Tab-separated table of N, CA and C in Angstrom:
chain	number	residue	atom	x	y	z
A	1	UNK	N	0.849	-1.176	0.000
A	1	UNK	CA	0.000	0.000	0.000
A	1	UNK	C	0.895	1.240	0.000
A	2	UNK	N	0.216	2.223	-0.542
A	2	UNK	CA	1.272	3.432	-0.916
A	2	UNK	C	1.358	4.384	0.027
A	3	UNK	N	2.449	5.024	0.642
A	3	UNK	CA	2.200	5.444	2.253
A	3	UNK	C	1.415	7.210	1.918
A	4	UNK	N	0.840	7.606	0.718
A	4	UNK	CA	0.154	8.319	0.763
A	4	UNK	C	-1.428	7.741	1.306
A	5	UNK	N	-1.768	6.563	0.778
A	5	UNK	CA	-2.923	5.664	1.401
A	5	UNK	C	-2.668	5.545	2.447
A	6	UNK	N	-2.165	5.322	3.096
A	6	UNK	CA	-1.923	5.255	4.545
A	6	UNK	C	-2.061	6.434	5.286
A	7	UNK	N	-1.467	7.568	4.292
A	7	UNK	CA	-1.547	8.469	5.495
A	7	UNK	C	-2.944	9.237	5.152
A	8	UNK	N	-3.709	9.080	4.298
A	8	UNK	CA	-5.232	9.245	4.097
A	8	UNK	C	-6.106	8.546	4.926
A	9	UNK	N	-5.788	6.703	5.138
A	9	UNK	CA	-6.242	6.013	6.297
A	9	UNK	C	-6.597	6.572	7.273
A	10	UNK	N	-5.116	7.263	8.107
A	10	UNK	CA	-4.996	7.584	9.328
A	10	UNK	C	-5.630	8.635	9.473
A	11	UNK	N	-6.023	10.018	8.556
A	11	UNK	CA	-6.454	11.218	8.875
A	11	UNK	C	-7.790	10.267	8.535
A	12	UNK	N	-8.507	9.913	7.868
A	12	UNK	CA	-10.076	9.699	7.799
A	12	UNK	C	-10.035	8.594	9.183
A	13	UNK	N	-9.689	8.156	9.672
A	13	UNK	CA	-9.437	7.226	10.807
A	13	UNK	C	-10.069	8.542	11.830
A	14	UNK	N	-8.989	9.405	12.363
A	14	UNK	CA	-9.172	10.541	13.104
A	14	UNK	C	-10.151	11.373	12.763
A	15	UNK	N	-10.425	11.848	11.453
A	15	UNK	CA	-11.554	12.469	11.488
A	15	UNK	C	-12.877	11.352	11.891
A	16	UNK	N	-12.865	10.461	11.282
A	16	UNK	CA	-13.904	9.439	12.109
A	16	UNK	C	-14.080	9.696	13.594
A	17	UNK	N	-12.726	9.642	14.508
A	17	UNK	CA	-13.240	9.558	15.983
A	17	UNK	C	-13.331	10.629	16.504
A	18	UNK	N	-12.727	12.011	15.991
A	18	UNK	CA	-13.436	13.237	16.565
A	18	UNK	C	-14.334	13.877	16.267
A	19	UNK	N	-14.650	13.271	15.046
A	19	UNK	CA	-16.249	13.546	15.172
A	19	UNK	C	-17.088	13.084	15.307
A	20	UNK	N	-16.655	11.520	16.302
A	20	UNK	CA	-17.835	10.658	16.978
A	20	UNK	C	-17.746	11.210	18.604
A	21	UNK	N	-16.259	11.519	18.847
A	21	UNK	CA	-16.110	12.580	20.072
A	21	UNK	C	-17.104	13.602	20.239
A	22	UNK	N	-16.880	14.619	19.085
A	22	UNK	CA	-17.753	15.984	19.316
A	22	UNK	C	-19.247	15.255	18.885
A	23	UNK	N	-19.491	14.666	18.638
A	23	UNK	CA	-21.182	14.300	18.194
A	23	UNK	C	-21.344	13.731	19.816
A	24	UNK	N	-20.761	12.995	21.076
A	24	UNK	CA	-20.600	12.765	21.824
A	24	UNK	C	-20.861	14.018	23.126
A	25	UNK	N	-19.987	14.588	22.691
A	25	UNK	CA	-19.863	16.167	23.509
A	25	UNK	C	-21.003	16.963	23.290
A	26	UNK	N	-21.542	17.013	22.014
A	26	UNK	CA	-22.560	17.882	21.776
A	26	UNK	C	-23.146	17.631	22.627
A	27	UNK	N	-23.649	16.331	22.260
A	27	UNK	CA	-24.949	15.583	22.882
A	27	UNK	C	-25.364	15.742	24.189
A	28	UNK	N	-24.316	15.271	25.005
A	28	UNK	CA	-24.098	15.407	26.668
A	28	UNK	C	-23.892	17.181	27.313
A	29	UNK	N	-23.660	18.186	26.418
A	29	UNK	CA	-23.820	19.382	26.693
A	29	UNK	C	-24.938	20.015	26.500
A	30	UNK	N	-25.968	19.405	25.956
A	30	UNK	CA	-27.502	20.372	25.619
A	30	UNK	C	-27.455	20.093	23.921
A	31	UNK	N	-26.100	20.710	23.407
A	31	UNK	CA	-26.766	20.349	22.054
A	31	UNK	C	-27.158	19.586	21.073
A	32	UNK	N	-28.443	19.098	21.495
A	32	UNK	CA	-29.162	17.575	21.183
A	32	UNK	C	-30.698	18.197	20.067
A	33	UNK	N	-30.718	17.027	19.678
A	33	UNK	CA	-31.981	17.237	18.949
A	33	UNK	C	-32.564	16.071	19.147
A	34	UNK	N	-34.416	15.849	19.168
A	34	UNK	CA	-34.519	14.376	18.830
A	34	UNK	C	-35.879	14.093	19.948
A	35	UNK	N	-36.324	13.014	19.692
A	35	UNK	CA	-37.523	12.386	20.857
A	35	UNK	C	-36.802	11.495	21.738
A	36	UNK	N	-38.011	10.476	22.177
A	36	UNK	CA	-37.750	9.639	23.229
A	36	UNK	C	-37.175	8.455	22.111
A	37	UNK	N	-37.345	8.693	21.279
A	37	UNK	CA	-36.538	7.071	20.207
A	37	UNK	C	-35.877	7.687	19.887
A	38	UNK	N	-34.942	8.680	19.603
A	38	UNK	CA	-33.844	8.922	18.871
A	38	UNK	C	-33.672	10.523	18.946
A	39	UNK	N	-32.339	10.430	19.747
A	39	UNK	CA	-31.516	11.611	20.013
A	39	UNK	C	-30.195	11.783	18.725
A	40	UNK	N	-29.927	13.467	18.322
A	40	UNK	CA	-28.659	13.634	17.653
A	40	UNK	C	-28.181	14.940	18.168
A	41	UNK	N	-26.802	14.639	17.717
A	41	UNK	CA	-26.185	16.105	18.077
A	41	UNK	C	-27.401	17.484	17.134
A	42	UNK	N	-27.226	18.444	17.442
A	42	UNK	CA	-27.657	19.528	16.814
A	42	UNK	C	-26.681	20.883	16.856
A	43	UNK	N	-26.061	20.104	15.009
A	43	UNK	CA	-25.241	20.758	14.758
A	43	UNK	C	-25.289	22.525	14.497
A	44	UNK	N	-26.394	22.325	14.040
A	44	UNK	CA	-26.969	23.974	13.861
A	44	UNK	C	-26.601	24.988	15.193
A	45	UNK	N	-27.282	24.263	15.773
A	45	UNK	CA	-27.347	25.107	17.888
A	45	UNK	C	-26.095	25.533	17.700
A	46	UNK	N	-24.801	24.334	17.873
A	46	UNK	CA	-23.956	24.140	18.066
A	46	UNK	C	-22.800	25.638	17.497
A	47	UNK	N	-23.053	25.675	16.155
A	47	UNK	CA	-22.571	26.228	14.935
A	47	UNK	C	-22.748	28.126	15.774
A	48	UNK	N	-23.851	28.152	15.751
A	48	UNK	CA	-24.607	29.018	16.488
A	48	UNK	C	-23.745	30.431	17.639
A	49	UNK	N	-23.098	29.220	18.295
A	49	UNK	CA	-21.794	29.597	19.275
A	49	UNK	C	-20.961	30.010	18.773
A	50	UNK	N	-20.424	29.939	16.945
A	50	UNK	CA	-19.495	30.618	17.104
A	50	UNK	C	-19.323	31.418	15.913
A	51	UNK	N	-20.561	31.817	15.413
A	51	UNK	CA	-20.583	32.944	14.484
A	51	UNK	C	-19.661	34.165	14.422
A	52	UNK	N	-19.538	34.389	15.749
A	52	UNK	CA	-18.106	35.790	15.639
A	52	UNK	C	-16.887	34.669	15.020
A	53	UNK	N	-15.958	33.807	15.880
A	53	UNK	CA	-14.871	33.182	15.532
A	53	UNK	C	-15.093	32.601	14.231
A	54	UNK	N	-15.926	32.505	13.483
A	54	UNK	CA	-16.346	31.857	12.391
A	54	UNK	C	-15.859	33.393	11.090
A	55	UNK	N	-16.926	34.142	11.815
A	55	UNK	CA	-16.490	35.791	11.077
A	55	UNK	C	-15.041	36.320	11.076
A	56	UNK	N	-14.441	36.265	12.136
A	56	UNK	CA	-13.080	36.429	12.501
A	56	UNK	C	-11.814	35.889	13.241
A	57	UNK	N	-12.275	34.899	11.351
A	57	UNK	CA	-10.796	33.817	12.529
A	57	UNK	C	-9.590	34.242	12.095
A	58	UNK	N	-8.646	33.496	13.170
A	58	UNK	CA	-7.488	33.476	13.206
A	58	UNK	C	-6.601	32.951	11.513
A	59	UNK	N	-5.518	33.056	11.540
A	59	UNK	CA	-5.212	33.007	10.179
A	59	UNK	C	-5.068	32.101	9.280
A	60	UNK	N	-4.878	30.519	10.755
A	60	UNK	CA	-5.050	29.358	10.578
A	60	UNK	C	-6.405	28.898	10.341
A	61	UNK	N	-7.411	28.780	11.465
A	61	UNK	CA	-8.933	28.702	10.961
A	61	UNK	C	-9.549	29.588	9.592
A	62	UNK	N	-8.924	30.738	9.461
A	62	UNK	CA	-9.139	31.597	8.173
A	62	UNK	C	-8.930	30.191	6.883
A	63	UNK	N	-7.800	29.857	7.041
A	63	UNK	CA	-7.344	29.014	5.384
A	63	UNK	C	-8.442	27.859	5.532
A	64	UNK	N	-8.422	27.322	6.915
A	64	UNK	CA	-9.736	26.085	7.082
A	64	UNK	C	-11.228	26.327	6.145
A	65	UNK	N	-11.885	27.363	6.855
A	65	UNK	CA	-13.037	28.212	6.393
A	65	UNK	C	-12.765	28.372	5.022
A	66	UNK	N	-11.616	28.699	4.905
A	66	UNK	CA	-12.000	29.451	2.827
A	66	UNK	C	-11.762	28.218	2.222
A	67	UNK	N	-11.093	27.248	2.632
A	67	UNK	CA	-11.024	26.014	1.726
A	67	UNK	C	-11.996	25.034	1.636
A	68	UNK	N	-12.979	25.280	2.280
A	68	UNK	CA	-13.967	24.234	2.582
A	68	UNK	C	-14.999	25.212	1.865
A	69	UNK	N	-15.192	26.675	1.769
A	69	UNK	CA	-15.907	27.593	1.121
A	69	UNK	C	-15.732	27.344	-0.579
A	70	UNK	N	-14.806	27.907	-0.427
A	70	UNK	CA	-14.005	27.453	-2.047
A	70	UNK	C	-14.162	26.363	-2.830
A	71	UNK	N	-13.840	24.959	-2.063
A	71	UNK	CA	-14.458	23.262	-2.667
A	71	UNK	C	-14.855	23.101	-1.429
A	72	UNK	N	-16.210	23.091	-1.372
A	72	UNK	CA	-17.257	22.463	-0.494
A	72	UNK	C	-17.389	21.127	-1.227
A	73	UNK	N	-17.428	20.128	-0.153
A	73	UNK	CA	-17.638	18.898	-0.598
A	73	UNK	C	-19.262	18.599	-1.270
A	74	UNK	N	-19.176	17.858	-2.161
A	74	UNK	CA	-20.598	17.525	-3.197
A	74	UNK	C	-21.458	16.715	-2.411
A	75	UNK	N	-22.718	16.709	-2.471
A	75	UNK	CA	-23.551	15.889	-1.857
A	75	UNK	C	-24.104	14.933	-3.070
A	76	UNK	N	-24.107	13.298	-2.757
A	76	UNK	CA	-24.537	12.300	-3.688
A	76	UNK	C	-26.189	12.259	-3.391
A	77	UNK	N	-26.550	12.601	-5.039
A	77	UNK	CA	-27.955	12.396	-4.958
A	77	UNK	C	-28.346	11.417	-6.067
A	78	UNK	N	-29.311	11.145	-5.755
A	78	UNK	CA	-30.170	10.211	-7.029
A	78	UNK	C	-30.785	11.160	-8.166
A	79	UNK	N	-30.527	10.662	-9.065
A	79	UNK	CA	-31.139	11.360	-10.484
A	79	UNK	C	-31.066	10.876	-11.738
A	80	UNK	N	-32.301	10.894	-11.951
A	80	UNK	CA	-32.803	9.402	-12.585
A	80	UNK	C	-32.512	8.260	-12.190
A	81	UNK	N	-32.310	8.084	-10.781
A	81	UNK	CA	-32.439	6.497	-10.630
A	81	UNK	C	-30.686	6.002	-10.442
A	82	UNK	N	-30.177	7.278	-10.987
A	82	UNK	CA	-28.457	6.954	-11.429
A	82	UNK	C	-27.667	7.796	-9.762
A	83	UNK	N	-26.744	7.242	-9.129
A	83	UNK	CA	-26.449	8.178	-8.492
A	83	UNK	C	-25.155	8.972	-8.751
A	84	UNK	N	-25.294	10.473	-8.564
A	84	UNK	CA	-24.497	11.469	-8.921
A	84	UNK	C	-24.311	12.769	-7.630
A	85	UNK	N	-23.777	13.465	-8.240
A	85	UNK	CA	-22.667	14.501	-7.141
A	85	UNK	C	-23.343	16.074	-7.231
A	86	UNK	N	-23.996	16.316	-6.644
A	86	UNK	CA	-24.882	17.811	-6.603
A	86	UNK	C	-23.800	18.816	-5.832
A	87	UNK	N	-23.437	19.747	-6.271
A	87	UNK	CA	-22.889	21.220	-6.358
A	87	UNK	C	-23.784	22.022	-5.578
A	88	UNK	N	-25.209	21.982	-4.944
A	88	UNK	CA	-25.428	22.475	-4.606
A	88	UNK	C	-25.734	22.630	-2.848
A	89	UNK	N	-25.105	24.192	-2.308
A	89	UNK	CA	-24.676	23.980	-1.116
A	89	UNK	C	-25.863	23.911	0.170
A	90	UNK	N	-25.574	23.384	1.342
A	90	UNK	CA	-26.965	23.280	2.333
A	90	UNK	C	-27.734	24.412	2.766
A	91	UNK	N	-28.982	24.804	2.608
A	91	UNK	CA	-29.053	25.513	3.129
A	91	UNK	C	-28.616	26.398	4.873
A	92	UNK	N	-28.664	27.393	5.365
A	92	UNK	CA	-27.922	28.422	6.079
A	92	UNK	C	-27.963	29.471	6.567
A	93	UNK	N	-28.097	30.020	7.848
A	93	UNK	CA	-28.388	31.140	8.014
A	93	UNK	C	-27.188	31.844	8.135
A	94	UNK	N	-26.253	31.600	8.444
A	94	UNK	CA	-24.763	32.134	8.575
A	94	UNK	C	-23.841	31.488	8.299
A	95	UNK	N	-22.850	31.994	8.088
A	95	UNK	CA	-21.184	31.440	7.858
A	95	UNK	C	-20.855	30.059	8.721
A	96	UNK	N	-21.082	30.793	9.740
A	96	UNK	CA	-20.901	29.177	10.656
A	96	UNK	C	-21.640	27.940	10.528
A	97	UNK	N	-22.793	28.313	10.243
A	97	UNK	CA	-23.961	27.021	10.014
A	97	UNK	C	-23.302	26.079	8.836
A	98	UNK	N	-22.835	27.361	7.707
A	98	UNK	CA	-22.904	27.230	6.488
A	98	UNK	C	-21.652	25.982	6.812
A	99	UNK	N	-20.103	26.112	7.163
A	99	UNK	CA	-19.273	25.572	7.060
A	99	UNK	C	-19.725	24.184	8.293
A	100	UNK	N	-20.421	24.335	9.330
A	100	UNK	CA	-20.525	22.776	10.509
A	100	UNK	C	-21.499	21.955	9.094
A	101	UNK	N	-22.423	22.666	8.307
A	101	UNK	CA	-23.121	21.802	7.182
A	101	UNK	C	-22.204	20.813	6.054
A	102	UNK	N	-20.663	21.752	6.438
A	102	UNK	CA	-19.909	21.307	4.747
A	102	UNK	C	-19.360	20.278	6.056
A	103	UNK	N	-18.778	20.465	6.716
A	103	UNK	CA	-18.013	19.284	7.805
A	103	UNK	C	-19.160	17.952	7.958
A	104	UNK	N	-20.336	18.443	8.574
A	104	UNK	CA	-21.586	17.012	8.215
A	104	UNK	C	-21.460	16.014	7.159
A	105	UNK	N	-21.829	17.308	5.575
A	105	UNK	CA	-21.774	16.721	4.398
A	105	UNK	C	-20.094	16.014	4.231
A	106	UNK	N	-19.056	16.618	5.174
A	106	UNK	CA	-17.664	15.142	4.654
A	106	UNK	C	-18.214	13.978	5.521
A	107	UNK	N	-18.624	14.479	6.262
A	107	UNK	CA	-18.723	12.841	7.442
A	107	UNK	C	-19.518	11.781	6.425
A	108	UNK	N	-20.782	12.277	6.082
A	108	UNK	CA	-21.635	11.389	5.220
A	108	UNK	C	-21.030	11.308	4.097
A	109	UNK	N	-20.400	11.662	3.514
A	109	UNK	CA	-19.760	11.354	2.103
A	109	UNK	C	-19.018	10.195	2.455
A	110	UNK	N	-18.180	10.313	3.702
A	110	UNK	CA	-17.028	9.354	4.249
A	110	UNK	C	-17.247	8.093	4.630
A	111	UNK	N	-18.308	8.642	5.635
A	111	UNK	CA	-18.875	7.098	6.701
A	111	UNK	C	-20.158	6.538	5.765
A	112	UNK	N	-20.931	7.342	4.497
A	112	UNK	CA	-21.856	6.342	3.922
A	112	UNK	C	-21.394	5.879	2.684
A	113	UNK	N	-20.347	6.046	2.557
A	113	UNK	CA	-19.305	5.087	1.379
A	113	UNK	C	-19.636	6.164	-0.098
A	114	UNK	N	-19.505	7.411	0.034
A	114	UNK	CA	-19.647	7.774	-1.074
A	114	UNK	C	-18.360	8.637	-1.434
A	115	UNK	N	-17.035	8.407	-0.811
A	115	UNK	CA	-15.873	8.876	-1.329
A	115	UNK	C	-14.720	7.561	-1.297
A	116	UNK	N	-15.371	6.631	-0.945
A	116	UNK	CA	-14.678	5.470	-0.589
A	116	UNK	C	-15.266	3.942	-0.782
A	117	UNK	N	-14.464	3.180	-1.100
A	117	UNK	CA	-15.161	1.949	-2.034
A	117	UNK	C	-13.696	0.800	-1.533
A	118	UNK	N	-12.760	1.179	-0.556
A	118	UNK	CA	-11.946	0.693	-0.829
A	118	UNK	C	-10.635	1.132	-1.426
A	119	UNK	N	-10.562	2.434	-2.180
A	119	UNK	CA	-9.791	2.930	-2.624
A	119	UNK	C	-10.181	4.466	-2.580
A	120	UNK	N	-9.388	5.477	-2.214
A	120	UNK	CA	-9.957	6.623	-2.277
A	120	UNK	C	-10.343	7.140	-3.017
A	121	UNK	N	-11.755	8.170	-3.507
A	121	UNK	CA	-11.972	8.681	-4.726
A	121	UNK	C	-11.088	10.550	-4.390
A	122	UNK	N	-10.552	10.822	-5.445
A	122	UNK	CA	-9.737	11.911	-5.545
A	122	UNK	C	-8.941	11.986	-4.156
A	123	UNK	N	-8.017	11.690	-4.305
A	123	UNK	CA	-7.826	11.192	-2.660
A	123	UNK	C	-6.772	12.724	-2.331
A	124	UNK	N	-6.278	13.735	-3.265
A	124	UNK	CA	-5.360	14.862	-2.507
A	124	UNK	C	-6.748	15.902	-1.934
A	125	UNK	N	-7.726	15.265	-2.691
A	125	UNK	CA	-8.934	16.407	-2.192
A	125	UNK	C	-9.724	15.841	-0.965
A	126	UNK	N	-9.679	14.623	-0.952
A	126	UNK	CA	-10.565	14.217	0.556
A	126	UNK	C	-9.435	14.494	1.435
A	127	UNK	N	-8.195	14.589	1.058
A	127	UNK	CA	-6.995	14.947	2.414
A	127	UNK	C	-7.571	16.068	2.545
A	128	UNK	N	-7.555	16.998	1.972
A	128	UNK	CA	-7.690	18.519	1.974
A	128	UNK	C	-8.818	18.955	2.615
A	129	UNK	N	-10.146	18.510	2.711
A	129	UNK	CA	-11.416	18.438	3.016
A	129	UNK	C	-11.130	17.589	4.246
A	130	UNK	N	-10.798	16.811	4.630
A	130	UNK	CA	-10.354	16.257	5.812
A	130	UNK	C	-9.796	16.938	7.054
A	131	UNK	N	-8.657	17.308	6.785
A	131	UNK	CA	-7.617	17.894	7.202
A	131	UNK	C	-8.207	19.808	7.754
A	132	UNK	N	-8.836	19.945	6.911
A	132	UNK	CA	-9.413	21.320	7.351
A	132	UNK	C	-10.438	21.179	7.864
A	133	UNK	N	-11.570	20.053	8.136
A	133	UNK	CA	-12.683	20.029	8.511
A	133	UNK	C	-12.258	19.988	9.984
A	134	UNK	N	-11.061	18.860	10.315
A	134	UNK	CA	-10.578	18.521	11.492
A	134	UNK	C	-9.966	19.994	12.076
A	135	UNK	N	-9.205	20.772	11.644
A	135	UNK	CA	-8.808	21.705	11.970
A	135	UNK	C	-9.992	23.162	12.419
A	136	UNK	N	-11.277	23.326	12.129
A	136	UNK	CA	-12.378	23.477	12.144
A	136	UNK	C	-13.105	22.837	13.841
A	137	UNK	N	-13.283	21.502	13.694
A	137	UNK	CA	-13.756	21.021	14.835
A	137	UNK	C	-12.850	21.063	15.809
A	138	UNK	N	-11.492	20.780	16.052
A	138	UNK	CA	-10.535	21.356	16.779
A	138	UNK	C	-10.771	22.250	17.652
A	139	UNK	N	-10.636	23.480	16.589
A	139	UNK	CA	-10.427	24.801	16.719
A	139	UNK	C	-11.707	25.099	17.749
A	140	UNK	N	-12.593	24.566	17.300
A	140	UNK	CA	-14.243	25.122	18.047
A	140	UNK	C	-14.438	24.577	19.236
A	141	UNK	N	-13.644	23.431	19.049
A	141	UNK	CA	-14.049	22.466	20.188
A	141	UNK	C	-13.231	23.118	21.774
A	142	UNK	N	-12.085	23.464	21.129
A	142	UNK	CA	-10.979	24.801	22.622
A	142	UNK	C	-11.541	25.385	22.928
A	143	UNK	N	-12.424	25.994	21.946
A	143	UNK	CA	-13.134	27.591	22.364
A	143	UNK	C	-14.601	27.494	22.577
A	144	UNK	N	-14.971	26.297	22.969
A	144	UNK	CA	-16.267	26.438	24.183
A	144	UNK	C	-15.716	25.417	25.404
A	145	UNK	N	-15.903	26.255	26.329
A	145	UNK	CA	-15.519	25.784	27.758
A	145	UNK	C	-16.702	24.148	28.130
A	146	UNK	N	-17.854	24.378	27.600
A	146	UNK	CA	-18.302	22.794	28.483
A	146	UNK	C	-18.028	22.106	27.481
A	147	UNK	N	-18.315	22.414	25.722
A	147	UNK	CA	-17.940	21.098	25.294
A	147	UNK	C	-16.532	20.840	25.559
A	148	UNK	N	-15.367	22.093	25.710
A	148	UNK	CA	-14.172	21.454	25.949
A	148	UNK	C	-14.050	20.355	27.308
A	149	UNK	N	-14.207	20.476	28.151
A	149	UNK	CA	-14.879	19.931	29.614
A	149	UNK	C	-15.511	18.275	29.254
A	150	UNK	N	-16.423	18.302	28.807
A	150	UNK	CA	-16.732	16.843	28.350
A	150	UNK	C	-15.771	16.422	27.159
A	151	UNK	N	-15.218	17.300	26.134
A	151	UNK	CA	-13.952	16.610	25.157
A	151	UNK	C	-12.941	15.668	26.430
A	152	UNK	N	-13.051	16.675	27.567
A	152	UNK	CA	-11.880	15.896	28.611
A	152	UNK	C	-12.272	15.134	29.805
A	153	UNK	N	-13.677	14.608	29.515
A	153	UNK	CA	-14.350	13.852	30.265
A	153	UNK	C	-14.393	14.431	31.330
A	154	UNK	N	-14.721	15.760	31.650
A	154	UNK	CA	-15.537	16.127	32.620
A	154	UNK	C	-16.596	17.077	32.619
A	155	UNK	N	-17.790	16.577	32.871
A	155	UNK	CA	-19.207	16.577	32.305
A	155	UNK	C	-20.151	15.809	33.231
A	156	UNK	N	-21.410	16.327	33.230
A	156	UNK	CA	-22.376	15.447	34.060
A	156	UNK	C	-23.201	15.019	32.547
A	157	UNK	N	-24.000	13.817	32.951
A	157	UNK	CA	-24.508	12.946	32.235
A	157	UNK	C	-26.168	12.966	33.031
């Protein structure tokens, strides 16, 4: 295996568990959505928190934000029966919503097999989309005090 595959492995590996972490954290901090059969994070709420840092980030979160703005990942839809790659972006009330929507849309591209088959599809661009999404949830995840708190397992349940 080619140690660029590998090192695509390992970042979709990690983006896998921190964002089963923060879907974790949300959850156990309030930002939940859902009935008595079925609870989810609620990424929107979430997003919500950080509309200023979202407006004025730092120079590092800046390149995160514009690269995920710039190639937002495609959402797979059905049409005609055939499935294909829609360009068009989630709806949004702000910047922040707009980009926790493009980080969602990698998870489901990732974890429901629609960038991956076994072999990566465009694989310098799922690094890239990866790599900044993670840098994104990171970043957000420091700069709220309870989800940081349950990121470090301390939290009431």
């Amino acid at each position: 295996m080619k140690q660029s595959t590998l090192e695509l492995d390992s970042l979709g590996y990690d983006f896998f568990r921190e964002f089963a972490r923060y879907e974790y954290c949300l959850k156990v901090t309030g930002f939940r959505k859902g009935t008595n059969t079925r609870v989810q994070a609620d990424w929107s709420k979430y997003a919500g928190e950080f509309v200023s840092l979202i407006e004025n980030p730092n120079e590092d979160l800046n390149e995160s934000i514009s690269y995920l703005i710039n190639n937002p990942p495609k959402k797979q839809v059905l049409e005609d029966g055939l499935l294909c790659w829609s360009n068009v972006l989630p709806s949004h009330r702000n910047k922040s919503e707009l980009i926790f929507s493009l980080i969602c849309r990698i998870r489901n591209n990732l974890f429901h097999g629609g960038k991956f088959n076994g072999e990566w599809f465009s694989p310098q661009r799922s690094k890239e989309l990866i790599k900044h999404a993670l840098i994104i949830l990171r970043t957000c995840g420091k700069n709220h005090p309870t989800v940081l708190n349950a990121y470090n397992g301390q939290h009431d349940e």
